Short mmCIF file of C-alpha atoms in Angstrom, two decimals:
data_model
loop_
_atom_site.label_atom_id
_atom_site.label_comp_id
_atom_site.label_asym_id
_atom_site.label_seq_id
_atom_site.Cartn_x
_atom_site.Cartn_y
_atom_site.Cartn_z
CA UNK A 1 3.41 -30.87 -7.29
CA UNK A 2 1.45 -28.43 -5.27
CA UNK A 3 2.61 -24.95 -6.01
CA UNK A 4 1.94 -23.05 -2.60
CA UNK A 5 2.20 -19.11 -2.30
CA UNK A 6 5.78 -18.77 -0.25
CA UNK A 7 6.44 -16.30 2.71
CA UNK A 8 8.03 -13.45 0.65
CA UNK A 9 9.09 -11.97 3.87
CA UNK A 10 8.41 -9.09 6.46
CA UNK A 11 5.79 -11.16 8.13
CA UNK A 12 3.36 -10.77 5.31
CA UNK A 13 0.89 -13.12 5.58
CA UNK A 14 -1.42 -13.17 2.82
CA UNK A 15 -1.56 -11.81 -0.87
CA UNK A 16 -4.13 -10.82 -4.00
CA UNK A 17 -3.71 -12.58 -6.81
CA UNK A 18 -3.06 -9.56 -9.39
CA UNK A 19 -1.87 -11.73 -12.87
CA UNK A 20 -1.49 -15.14 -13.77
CA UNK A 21 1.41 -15.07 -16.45
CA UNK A 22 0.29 -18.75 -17.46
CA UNK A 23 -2.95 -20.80 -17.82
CA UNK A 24 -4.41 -24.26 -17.03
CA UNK A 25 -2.35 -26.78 -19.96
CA UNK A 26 0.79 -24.31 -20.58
CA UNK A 27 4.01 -25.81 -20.74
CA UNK A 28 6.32 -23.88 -18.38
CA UNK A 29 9.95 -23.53 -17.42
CA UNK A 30 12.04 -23.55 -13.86
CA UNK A 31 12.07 -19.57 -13.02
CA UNK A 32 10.08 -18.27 -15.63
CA UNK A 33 7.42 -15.73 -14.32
CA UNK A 34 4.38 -17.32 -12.67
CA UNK A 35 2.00 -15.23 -11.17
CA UNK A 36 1.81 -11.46 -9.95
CA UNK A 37 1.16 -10.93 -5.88
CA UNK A 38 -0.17 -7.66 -4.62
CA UNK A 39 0.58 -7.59 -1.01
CA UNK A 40 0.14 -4.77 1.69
CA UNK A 41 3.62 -3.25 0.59
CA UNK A 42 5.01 -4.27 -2.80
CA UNK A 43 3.46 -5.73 -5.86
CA UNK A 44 6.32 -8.89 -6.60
CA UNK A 45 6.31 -11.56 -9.29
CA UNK A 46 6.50 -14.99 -8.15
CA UNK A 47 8.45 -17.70 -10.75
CA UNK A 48 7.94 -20.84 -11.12
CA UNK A 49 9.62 -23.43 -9.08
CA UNK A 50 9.91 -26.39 -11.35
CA UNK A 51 10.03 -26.85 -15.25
CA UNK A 52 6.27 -28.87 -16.24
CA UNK A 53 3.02 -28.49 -17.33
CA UNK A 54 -0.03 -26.47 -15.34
CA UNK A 55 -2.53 -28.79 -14.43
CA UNK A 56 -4.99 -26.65 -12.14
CA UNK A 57 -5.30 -22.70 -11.30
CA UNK A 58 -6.93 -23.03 -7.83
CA UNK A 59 -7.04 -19.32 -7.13
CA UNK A 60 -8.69 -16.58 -9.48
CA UNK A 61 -7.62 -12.83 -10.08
CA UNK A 62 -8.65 -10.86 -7.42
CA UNK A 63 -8.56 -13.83 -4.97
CA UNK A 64 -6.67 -13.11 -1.63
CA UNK A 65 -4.53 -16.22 -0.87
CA UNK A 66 -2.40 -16.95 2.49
CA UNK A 67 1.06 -17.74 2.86
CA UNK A 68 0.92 -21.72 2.04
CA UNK A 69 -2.24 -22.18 0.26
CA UNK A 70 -2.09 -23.98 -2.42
CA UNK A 71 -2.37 -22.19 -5.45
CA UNK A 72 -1.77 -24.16 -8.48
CA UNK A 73 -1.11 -27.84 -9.30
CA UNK A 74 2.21 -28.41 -11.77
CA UNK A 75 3.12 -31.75 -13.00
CA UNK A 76 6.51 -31.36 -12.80
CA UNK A 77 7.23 -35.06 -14.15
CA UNK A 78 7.86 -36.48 -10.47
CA UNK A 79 4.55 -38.67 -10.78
CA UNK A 80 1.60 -38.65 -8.93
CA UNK A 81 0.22 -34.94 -9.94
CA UNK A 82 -3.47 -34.80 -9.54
CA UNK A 83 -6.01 -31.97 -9.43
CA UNK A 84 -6.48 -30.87 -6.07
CA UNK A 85 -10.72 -30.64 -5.50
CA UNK A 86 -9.85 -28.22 -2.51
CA UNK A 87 -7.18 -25.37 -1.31
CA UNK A 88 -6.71 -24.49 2.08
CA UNK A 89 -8.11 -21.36 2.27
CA UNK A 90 -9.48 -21.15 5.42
CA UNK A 91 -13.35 -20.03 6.08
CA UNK A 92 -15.36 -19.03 8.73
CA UNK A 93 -16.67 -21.88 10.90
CA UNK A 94 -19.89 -23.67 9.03
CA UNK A 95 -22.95 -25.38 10.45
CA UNK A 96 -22.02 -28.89 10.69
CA UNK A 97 -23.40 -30.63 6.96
CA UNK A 98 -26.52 -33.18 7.77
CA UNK A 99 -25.41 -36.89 7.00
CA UNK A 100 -25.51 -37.84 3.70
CA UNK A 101 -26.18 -40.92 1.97
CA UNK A 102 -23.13 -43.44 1.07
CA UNK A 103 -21.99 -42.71 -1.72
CA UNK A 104 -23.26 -39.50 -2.38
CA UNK A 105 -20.40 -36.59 -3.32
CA UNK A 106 -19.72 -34.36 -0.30
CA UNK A 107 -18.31 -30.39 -0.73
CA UNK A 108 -14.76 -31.52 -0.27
CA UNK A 109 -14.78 -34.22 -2.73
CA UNK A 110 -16.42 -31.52 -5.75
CA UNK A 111 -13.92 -29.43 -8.05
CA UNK A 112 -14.28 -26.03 -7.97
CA UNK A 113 -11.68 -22.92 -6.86
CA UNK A 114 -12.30 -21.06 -3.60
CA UNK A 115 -14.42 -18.24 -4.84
CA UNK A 116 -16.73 -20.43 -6.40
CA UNK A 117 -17.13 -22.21 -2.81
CA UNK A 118 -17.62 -18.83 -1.26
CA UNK A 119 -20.37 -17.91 -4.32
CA UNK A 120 -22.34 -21.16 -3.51
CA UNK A 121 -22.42 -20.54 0.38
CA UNK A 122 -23.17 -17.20 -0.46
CA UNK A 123 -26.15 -18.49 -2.39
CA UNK A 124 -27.09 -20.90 -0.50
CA UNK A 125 -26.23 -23.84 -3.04
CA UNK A 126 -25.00 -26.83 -1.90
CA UNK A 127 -22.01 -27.19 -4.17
CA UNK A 128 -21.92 -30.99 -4.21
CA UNK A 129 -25.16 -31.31 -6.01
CA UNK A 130 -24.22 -28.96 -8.98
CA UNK A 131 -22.92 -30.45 -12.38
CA UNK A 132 -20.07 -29.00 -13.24
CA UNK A 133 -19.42 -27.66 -16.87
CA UNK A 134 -15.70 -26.81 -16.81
CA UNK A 135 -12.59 -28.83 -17.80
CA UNK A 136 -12.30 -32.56 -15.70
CA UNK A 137 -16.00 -31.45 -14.56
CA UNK A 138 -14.86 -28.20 -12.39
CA UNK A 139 -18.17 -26.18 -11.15
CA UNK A 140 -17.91 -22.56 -12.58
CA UNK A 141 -19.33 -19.86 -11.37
CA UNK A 142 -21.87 -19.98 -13.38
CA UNK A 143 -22.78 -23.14 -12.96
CA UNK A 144 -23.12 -22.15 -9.02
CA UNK A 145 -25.23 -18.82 -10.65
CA UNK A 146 -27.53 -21.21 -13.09
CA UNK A 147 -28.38 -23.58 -9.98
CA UNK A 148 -29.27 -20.84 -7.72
CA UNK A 149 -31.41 -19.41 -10.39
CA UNK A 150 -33.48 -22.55 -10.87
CA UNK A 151 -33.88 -23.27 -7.41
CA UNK A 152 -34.62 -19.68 -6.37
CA UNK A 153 -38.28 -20.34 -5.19
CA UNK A 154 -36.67 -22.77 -2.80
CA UNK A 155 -37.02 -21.12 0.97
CA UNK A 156 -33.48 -21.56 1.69
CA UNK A 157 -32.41 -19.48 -1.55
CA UNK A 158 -35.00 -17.02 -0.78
CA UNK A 159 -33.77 -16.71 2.76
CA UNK A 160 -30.51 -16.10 1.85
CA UNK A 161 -30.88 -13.73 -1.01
CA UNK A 162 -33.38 -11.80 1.11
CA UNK A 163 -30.10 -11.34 3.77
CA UNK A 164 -27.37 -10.23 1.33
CA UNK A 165 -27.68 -6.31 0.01
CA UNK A 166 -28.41 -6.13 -3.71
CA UNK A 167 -25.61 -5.91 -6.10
CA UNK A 168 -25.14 -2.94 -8.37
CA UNK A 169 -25.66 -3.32 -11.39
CA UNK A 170 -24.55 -0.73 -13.59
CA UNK A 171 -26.94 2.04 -15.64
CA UNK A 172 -26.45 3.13 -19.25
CA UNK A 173 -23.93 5.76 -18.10
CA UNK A 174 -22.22 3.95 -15.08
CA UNK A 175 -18.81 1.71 -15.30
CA UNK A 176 -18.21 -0.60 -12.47
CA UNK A 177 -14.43 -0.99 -11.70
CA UNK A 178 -13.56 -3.67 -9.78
CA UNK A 179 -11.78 -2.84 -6.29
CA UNK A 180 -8.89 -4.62 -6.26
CA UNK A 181 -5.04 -4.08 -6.25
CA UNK A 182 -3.30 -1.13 -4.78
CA UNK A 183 -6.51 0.53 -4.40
CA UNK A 184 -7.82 -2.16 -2.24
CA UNK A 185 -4.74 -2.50 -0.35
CA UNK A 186 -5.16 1.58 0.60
CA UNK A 187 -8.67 1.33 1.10
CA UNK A 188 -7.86 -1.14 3.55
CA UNK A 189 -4.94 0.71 5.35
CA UNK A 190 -6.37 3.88 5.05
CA UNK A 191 -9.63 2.62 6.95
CA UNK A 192 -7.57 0.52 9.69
CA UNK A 193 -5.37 3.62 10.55
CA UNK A 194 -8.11 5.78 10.88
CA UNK A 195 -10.03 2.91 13.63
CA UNK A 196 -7.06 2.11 15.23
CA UNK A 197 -5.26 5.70 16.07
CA UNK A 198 -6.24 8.89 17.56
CA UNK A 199 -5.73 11.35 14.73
CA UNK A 200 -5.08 14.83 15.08
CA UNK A 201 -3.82 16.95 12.55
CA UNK A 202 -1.90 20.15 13.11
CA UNK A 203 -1.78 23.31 10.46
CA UNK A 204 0.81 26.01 10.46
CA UNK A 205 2.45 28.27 7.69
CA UNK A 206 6.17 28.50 6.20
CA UNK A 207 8.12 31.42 4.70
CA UNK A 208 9.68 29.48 1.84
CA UNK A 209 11.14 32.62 0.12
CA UNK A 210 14.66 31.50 1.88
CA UNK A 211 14.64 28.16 0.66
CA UNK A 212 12.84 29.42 -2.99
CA UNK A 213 16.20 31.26 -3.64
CA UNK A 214 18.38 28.34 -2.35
CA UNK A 215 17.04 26.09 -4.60
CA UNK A 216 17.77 27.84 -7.50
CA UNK A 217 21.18 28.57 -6.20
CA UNK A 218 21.77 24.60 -6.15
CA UNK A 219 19.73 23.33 -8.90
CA UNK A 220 23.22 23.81 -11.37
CA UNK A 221 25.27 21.45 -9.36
CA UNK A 222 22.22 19.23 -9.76
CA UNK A 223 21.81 19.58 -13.06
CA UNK A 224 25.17 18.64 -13.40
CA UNK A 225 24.91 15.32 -11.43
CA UNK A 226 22.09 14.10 -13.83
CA UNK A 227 19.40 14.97 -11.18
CA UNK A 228 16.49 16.64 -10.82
CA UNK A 229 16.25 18.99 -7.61
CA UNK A 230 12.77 19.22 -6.48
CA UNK A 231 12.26 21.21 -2.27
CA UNK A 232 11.38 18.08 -0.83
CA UNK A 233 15.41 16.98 -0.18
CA UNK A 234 15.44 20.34 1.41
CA UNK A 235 11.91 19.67 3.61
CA UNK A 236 13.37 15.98 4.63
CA UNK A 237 16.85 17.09 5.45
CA UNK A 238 15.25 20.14 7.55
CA UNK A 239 13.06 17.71 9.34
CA UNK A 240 16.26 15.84 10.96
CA UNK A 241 17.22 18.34 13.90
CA UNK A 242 13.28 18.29 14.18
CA UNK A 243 12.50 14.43 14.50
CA UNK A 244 16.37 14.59 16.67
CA UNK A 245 14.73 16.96 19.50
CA UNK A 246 11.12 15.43 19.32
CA UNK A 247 11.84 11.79 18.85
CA UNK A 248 8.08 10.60 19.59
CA UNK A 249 7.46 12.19 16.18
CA UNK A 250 9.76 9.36 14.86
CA UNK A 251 8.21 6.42 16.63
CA UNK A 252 5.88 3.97 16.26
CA UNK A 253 3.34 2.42 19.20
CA UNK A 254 3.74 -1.34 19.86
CA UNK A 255 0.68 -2.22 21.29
CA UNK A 256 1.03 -6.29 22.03
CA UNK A 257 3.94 -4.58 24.19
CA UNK A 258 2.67 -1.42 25.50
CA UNK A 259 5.55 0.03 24.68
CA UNK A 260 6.42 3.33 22.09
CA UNK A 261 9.66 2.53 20.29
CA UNK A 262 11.66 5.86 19.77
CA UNK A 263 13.75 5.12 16.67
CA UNK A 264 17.36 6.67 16.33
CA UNK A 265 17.63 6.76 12.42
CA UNK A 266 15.85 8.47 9.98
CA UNK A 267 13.90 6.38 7.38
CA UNK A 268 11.40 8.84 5.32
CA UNK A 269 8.61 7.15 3.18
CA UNK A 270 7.46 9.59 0.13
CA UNK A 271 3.89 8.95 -0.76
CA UNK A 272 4.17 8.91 -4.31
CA UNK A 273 1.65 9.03 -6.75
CA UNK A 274 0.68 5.77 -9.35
CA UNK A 275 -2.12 5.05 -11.63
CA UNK A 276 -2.45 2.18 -9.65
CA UNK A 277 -2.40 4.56 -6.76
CA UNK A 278 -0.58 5.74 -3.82
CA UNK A 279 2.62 4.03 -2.84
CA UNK A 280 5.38 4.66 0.14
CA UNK A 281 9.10 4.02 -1.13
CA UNK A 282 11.07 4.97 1.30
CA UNK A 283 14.64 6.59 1.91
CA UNK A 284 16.93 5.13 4.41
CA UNK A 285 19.37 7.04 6.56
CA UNK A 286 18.40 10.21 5.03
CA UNK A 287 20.45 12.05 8.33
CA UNK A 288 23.66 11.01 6.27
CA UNK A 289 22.82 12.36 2.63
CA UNK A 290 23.28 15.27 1.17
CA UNK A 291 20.31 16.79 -0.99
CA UNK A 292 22.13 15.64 -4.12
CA UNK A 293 21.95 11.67 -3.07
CA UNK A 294 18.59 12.24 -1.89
CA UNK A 295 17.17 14.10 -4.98
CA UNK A 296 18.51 11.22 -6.99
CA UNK A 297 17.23 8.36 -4.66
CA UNK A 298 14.12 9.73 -4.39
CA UNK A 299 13.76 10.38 -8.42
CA UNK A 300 14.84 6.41 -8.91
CA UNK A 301 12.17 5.25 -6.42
CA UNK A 302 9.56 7.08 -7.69
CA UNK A 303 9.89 5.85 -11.47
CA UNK A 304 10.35 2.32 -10.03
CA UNK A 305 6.87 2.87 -8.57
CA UNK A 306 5.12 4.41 -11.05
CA UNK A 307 6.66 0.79 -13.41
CA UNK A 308 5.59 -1.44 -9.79
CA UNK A 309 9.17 -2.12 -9.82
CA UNK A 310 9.91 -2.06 -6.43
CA UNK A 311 11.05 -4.34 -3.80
CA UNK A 312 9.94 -5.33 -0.68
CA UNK A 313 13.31 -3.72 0.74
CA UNK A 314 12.47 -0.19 -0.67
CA UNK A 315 8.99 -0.23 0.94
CA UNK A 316 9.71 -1.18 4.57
CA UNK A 317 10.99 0.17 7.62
CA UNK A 318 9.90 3.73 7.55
CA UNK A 319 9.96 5.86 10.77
CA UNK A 320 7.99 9.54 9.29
CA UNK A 321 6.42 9.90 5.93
CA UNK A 322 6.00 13.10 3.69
CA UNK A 323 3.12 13.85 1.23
CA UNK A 324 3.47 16.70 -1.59
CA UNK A 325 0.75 17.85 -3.54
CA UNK A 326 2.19 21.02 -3.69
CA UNK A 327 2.06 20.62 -7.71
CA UNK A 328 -1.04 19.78 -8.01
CA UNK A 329 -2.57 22.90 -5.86
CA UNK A 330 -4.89 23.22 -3.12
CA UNK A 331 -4.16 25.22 0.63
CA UNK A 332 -4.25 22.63 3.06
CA UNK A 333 -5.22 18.89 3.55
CA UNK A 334 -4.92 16.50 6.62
CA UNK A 335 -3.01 13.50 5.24
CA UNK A 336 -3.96 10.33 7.26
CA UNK A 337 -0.96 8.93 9.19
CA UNK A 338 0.78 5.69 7.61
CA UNK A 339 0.31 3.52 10.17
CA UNK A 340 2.47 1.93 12.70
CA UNK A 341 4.65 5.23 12.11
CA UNK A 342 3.27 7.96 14.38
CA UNK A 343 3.07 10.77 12.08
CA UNK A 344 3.01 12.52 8.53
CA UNK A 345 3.95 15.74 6.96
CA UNK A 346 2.05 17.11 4.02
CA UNK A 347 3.45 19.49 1.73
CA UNK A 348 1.19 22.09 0.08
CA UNK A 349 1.72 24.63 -2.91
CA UNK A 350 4.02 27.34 -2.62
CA UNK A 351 2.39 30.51 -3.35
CA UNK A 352 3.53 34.14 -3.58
CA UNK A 353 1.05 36.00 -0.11
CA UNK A 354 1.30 39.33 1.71
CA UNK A 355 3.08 38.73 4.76
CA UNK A 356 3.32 41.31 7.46
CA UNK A 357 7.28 41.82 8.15
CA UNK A 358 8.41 43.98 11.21
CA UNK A 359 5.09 45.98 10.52
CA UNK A 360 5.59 46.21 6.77
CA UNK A 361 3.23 43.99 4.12
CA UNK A 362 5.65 42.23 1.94
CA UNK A 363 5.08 39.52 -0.71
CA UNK A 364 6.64 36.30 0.03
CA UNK A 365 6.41 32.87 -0.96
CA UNK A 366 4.52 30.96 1.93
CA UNK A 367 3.25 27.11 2.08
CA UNK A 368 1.45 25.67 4.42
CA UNK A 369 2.32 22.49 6.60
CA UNK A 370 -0.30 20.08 7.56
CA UNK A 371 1.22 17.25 10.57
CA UNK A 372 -1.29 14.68 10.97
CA UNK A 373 -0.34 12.76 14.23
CA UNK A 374 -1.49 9.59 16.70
CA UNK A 375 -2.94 11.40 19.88
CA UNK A 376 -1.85 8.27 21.55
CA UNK A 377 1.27 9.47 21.24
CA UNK A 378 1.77 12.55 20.55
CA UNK A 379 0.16 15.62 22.67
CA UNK A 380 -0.65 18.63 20.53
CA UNK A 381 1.37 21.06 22.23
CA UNK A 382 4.13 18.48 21.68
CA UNK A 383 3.45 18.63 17.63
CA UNK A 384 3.21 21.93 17.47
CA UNK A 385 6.78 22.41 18.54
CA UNK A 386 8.01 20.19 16.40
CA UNK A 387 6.44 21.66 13.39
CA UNK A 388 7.69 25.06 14.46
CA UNK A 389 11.45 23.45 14.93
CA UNK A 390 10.95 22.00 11.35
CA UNK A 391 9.87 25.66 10.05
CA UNK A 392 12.35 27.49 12.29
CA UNK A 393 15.26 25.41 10.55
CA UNK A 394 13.12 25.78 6.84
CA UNK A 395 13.74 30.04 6.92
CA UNK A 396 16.98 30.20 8.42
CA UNK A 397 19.48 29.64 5.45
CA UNK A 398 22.14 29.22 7.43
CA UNK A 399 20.81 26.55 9.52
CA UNK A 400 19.15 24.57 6.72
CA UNK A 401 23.12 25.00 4.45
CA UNK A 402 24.35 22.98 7.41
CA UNK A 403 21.95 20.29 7.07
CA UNK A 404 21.82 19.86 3.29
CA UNK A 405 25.07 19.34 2.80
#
């Protein structure tokens, strides 16, 4: 049977092949743990539909593969399993081939995975005319690499290398890492937010000393309910009456439509950070929890990230995100929006400044708040006073008691 890569939902369309988690001739069992998918949101492992035996990997690690494609070939017992000389990967439209003699192999009818296709076009190899050296007579890569190499005084190979940039190779004290995984998958976002929206970001400063001294007027209860209070349950529940009174903050732009969609509930995504890298759970509903709930959901999520434990469920549908780096130090940054949400807050170290008070200097603890927003969107003037609502509510202790709780 052909095992294809199934829609896992939330109209993702494609995923990179992280893991297998079995080879070409393993025996393997109905549900056991196939292969590990990296997609756009959630890292998710894939079982294995059928009890049988692998026959053929057709997609490498680090391979992107679409909702469909073929990915593996099981014999499952049912008859009639055969290696597959092809996937269905789709490529970019080719020259058309010249004819070639009957009886001579053509492209499609040759063994070898996708990438190994790609490496030969790449080359400029025709891939039907290369021996293969790998199991059933599958063409390697570097079978594709050895070919090239002989023929490289041929014009065509010297055309095409001549076109493609060099590749690095790596010095004495140099280490090439591969990018791949959730680093790709941010490299990737990161860069189409920042060509698709107009972004602005925003700066202004917070008297935290308020919400310093609440914080350690709560962090007993919390202690008692097993959780860890950190100031961001504070931050998220003070940016409610905030995203409430400027609701394009909390929107997202649907552009097929031409329409903004202003969003009446309160999902906050909290950049969190991974050694694979930076990942979004998010928080539903956070307008109905109290600071406890949301200290405790927001603990859970982020040690299910850091173990790429989550699900596709606690990674979609956020309306605002919030990045801290407070810990870590630094004044000010200008996060880059987590596109199709409109905005995002970052959160910067709390330090102890001279303030000027009703003409006195006093020390107080002061942060900074960076909102990075879609111009498209949002006007300036229009951020500005909803970062000063979101402040306004942070140093009033009465006002931010009534929404913690």
């Amino acid at each position: 049977m052909e095992f294809k890569l199934p829609d896992i939902g939330e109209g993702i369309a494609e995923g990179e092949i992280l893991k297998w988690l079995a080879k070409e001739g393993d025996q393997i069992k109905e549900d056991q743990p196939l292969v590990e998918i990296m997609t756009d949101k959630v890292n998710v492992q894939i079982p294995a539909p059928r009890t049988g035996k692998v026959l053929q990997i057709l997609a490498k690690e680090g391979d992107v593969a679409k909702v469909g494609q073929t990915i593996m070939i099981i014999d499952d017992g049912s008859g009639g399993a055969q290696p597959l000389a092809e996937t269905i990967t789709p490529h970019p439209a080719q020259p058309a081939a010249p004819p070639q003699p009957q009886g001579a192999p053509s492209s499609q009818s040759v063994l070898a995975a996708p990438a190994t296709r790609r490496l030969a076009r790449e080359l400029g190899v025709d891939i039907s005319v290369v021996k293969g050296s790998g199991a059933q007579g599958r063409i390697t890569d570097d079978d594709v690499k050895r070919f090239a190499s002989s023929s490289s005084t041929t014009p065509s190979a010297v055309t095409v290398q001549a076109s493609r940039p060099p590749t690095h190779v790596a010095g004495p004290r140099e280490e090439l890492v591969p990018l791949r995984g959730v680093r790709k998958t941010i490299s990737e976002r990161m860069l189409k937010s920042l060509q698709t929206t107009a972004q602005v970001t925003h700066v202004d400063e917070a008297d935290m000393t308020e919400l310093v001294l609440l914080r350690e007027a709560f962090k007993g209860s919390a202690e008692k309910r097993g959780v860890h209070l950190t100031f961001i349950p504070f931050i998220i529940k003070a940016l409610v009456p905030a995203l409430k009174e400027f609701p394009y903050v909390n929107s997202s732009l649907d552009e097929e439509s031409g329409n903004i969609v202003l969003k009446k509930y309160y999902n906050i995504g909290i950049a969190t950070d991974t050694e694979q890298g930076l990942v979004v759970p998010v928080v539903r509903d956070v307008d109905r929890k109290d600071i406890f709930e949301l200290a405790g959901e927001i603990e859970t999520l982020a040690e299910k990230a850091r173990k790429t434990q989550l699900t596709l469920d606690e990674v979609r549908g956020g309306t605002f995100t919030v990045t801290n780096v407070g810990a870590i130090g630094g004044l000010f940054a200008t996060p880059i929006v987590n596109a199709p949400e409109v905005a995002i807050l970052g959160l910067h170290k709390i330090a102890k400044r001279p303030v000027v008070r009703e003409g006195k200097v006093e020390i107080r603890d002061t942060t900074y708040f960076s909102l990075s927003f879609d111009h498209r969107v949002v006007d300036g003037a229009y951020a500005a006073r909803f970062t000063s609502r979101l402040i306004e509510t942070v140093q009033d202790t009465k006002k931010l008691l009534s929404e913690v709780l």
